[in-house]
Structures are given as structure tokens and as C-alpha cells.
JSON list of C-alpha atoms in Angstrom, two decimals:
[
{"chain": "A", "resi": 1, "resn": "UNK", "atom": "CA", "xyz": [40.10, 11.16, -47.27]},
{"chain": "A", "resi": 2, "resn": "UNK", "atom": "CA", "xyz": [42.24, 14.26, -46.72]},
{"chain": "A", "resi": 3, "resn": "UNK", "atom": "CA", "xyz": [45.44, 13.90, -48.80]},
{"chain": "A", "resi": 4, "resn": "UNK", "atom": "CA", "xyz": [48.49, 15.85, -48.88]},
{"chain": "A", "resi": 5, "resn": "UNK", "atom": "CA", "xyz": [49.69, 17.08, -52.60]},
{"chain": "A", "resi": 6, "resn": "UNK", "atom": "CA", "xyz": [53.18, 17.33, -53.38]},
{"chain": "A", "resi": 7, "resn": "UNK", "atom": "CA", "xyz": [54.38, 18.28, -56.73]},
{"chain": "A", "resi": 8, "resn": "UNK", "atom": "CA", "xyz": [57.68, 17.27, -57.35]},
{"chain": "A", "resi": 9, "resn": "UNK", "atom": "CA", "xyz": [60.50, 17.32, -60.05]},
{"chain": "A", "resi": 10, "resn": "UNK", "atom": "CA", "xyz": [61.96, 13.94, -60.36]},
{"chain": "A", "resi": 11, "resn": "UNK", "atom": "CA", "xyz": [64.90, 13.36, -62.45]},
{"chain": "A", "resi": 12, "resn": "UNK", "atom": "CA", "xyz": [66.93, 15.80, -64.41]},
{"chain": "A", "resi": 13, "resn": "UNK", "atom": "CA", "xyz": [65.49, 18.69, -66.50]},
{"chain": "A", "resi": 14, "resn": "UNK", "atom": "CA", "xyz": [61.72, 19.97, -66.98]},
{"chain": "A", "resi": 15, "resn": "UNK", "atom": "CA", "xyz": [60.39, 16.92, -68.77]},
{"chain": "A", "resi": 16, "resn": "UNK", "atom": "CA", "xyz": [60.42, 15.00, -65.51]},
{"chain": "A", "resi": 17, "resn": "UNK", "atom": "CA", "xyz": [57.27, 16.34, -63.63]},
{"chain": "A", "resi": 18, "resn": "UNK", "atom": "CA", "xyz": [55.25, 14.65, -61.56]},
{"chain": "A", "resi": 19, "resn": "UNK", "atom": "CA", "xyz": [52.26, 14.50, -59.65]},
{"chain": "A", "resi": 20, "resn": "UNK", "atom": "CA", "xyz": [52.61, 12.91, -56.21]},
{"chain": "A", "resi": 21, "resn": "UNK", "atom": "CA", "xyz": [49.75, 11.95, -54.41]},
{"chain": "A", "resi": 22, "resn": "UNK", "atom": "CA", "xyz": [50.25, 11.25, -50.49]},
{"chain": "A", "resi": 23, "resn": "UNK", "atom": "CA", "xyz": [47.44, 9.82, -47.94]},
{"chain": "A", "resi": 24, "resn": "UNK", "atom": "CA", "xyz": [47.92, 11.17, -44.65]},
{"chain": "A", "resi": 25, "resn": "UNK", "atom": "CA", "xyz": [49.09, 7.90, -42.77]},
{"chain": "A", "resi": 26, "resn": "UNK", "atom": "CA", "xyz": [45.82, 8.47, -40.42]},
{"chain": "A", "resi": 27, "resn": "UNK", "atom": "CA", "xyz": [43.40, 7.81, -42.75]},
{"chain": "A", "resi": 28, "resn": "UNK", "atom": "CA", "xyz": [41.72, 4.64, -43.74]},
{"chain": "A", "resi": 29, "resn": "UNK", "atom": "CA", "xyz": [43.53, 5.23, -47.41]},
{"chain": "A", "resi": 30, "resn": "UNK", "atom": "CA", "xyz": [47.01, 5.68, -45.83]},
{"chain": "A", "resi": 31, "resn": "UNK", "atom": "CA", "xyz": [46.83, 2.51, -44.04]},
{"chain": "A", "resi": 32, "resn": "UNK", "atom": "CA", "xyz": [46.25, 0.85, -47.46]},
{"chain": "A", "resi": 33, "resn": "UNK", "atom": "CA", "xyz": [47.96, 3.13, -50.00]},
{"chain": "A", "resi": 34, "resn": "UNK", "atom": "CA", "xyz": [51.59, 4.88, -49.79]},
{"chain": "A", "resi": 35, "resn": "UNK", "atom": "CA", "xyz": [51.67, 7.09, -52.55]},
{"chain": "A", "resi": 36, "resn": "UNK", "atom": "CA", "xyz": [49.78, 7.61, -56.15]},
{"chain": "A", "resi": 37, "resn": "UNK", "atom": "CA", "xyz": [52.43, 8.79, -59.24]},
{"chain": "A", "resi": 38, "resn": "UNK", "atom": "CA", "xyz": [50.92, 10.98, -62.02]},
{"chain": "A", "resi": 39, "resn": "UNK", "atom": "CA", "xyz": [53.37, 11.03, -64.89]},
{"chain": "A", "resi": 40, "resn": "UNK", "atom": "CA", "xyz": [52.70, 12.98, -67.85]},
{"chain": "A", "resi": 41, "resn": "UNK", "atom": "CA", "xyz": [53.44, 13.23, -71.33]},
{"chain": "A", "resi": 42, "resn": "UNK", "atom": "CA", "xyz": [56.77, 15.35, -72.10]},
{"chain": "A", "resi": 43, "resn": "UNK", "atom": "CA", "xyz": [54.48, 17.86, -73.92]},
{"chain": "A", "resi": 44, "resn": "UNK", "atom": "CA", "xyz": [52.44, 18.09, -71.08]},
{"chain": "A", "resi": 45, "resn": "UNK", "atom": "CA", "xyz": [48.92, 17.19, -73.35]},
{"chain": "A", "resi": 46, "resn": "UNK", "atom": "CA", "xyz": [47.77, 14.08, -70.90]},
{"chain": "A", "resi": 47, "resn": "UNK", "atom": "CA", "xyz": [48.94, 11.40, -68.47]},
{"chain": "A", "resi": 48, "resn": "UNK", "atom": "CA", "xyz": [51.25, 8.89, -69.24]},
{"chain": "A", "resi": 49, "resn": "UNK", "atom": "CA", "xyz": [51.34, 6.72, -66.64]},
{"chain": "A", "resi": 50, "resn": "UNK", "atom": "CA", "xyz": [49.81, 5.95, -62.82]},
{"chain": "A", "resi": 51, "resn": "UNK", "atom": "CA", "xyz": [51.96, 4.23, -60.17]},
{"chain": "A", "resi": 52, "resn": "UNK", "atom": "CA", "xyz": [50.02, 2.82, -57.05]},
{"chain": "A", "resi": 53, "resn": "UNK", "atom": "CA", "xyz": [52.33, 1.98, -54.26]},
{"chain": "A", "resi": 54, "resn": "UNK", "atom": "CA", "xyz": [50.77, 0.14, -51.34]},
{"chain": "A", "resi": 55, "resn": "UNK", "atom": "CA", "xyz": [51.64, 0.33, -47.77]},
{"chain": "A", "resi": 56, "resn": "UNK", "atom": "CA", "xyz": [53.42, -3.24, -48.01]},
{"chain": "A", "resi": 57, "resn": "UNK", "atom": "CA", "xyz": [55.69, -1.97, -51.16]},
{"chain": "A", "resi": 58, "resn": "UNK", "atom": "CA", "xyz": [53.40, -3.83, -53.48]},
{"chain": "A", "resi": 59, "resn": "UNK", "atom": "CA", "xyz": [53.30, -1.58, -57.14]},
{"chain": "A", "resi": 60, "resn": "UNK", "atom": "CA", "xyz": [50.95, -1.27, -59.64]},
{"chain": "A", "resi": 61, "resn": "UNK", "atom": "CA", "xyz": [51.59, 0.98, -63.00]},
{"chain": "A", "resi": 62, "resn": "UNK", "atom": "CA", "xyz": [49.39, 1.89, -65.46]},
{"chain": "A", "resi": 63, "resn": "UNK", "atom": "CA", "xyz": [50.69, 3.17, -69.11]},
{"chain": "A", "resi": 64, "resn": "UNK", "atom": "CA", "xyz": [49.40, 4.79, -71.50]},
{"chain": "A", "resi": 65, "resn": "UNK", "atom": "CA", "xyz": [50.26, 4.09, -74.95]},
{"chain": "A", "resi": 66, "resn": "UNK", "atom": "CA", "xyz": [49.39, 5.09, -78.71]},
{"chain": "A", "resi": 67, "resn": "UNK", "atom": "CA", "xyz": [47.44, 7.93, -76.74]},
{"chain": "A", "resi": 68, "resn": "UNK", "atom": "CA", "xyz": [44.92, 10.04, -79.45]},
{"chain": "A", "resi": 69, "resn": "UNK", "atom": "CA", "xyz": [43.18, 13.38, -78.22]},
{"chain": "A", "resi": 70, "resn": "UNK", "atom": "CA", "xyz": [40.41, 14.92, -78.63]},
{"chain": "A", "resi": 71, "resn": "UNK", "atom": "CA", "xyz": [39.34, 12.71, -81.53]},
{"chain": "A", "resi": 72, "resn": "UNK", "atom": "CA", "xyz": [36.48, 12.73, -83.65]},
{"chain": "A", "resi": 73, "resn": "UNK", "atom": "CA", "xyz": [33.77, 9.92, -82.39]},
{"chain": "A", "resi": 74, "resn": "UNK", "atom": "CA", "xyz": [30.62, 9.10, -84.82]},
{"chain": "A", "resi": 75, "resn": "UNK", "atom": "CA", "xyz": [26.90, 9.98, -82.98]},
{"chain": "A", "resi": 76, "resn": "UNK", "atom": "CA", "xyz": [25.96, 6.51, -83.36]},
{"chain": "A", "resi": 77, "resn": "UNK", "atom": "CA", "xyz": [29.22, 5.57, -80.93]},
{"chain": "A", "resi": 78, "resn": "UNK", "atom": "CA", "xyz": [26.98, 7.69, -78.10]},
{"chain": "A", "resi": 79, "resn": "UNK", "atom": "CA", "xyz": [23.81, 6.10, -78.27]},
{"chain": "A", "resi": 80, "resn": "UNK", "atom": "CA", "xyz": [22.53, 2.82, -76.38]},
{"chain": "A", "resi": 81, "resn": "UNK", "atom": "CA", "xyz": [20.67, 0.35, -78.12]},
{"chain": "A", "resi": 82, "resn": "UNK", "atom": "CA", "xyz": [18.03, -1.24, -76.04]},
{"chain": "A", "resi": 83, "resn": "UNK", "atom": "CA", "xyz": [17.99, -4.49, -74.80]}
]
């Protein structure tokens, strides 16, 4: 899927960066996709939220809440028991 990448400053001031994500309206993911929104954090550490927008206008957003980085996690968290 070739994509064209656009970053863009929405808003007012440098805390309102985003990532936008364009299909090129040839492709098999343009004809079902408009656009993809990255929006980060205002420090910049990780995404806050995706926005899907489908060709028909239809939206889907995806936040990110009570985000924690780069934390800690036990050994026994990373191994499978068998069934």
C-alpha cells in the first residue's frame, strides 16, 4: 500500500502535532480508508490517541489513558504456561 505522509501542525502552538497518515486514493486502502491521525502526548513520550476516518466519513478514535512507560514487568509475566 503506498501511502503519502504528511506531518502537520494542527491547532495553535507546538503542543498540537500530528501525524497524518494518507492512502493514495488508488489503492485498495484508499478506497476503504481516508486518513489515519497520530496524536501524541504534549511531552512528546508516546501516542495519545488514533483517529480512523473511512472513505464514507465513518470515525473511529482510539485513546490512550493512565499511560505508564517503560515499566518494570516480573519474569514470570513473560513466560507461557503449557496447556
Amino acid at each position: 500500500v503506498r501511502w503519502d505522509l504528511c506531518l502537520g501542525i494542527c491547532g495553535r502552538g507546538d503542543k498540537n502535532k500530528t501525524l497524518l497518515l494518507t492512502p493514495h486514493r488508488e489503492s485498495i486502502a484508499g478506497q476503504f480508508i481516508r486518513s489515519i491521525t497520530f496524536v501524541p502526548a504534549e511531552d512528546l513520550s508516546h501516542i495519545r490517541q488514533v483517529r480512523f476516518v473511512e472513505s464514507n466519513s465513518d470515525t473511529t478514535e482510539i485513546t490512550f489513558q493512565n499511560v505508564k512507560l517503560n515499566q518494570v514487568l516480573p519474569e514470570s509475566k513473560w513466560q507461557a504456561k503449557p496447556r
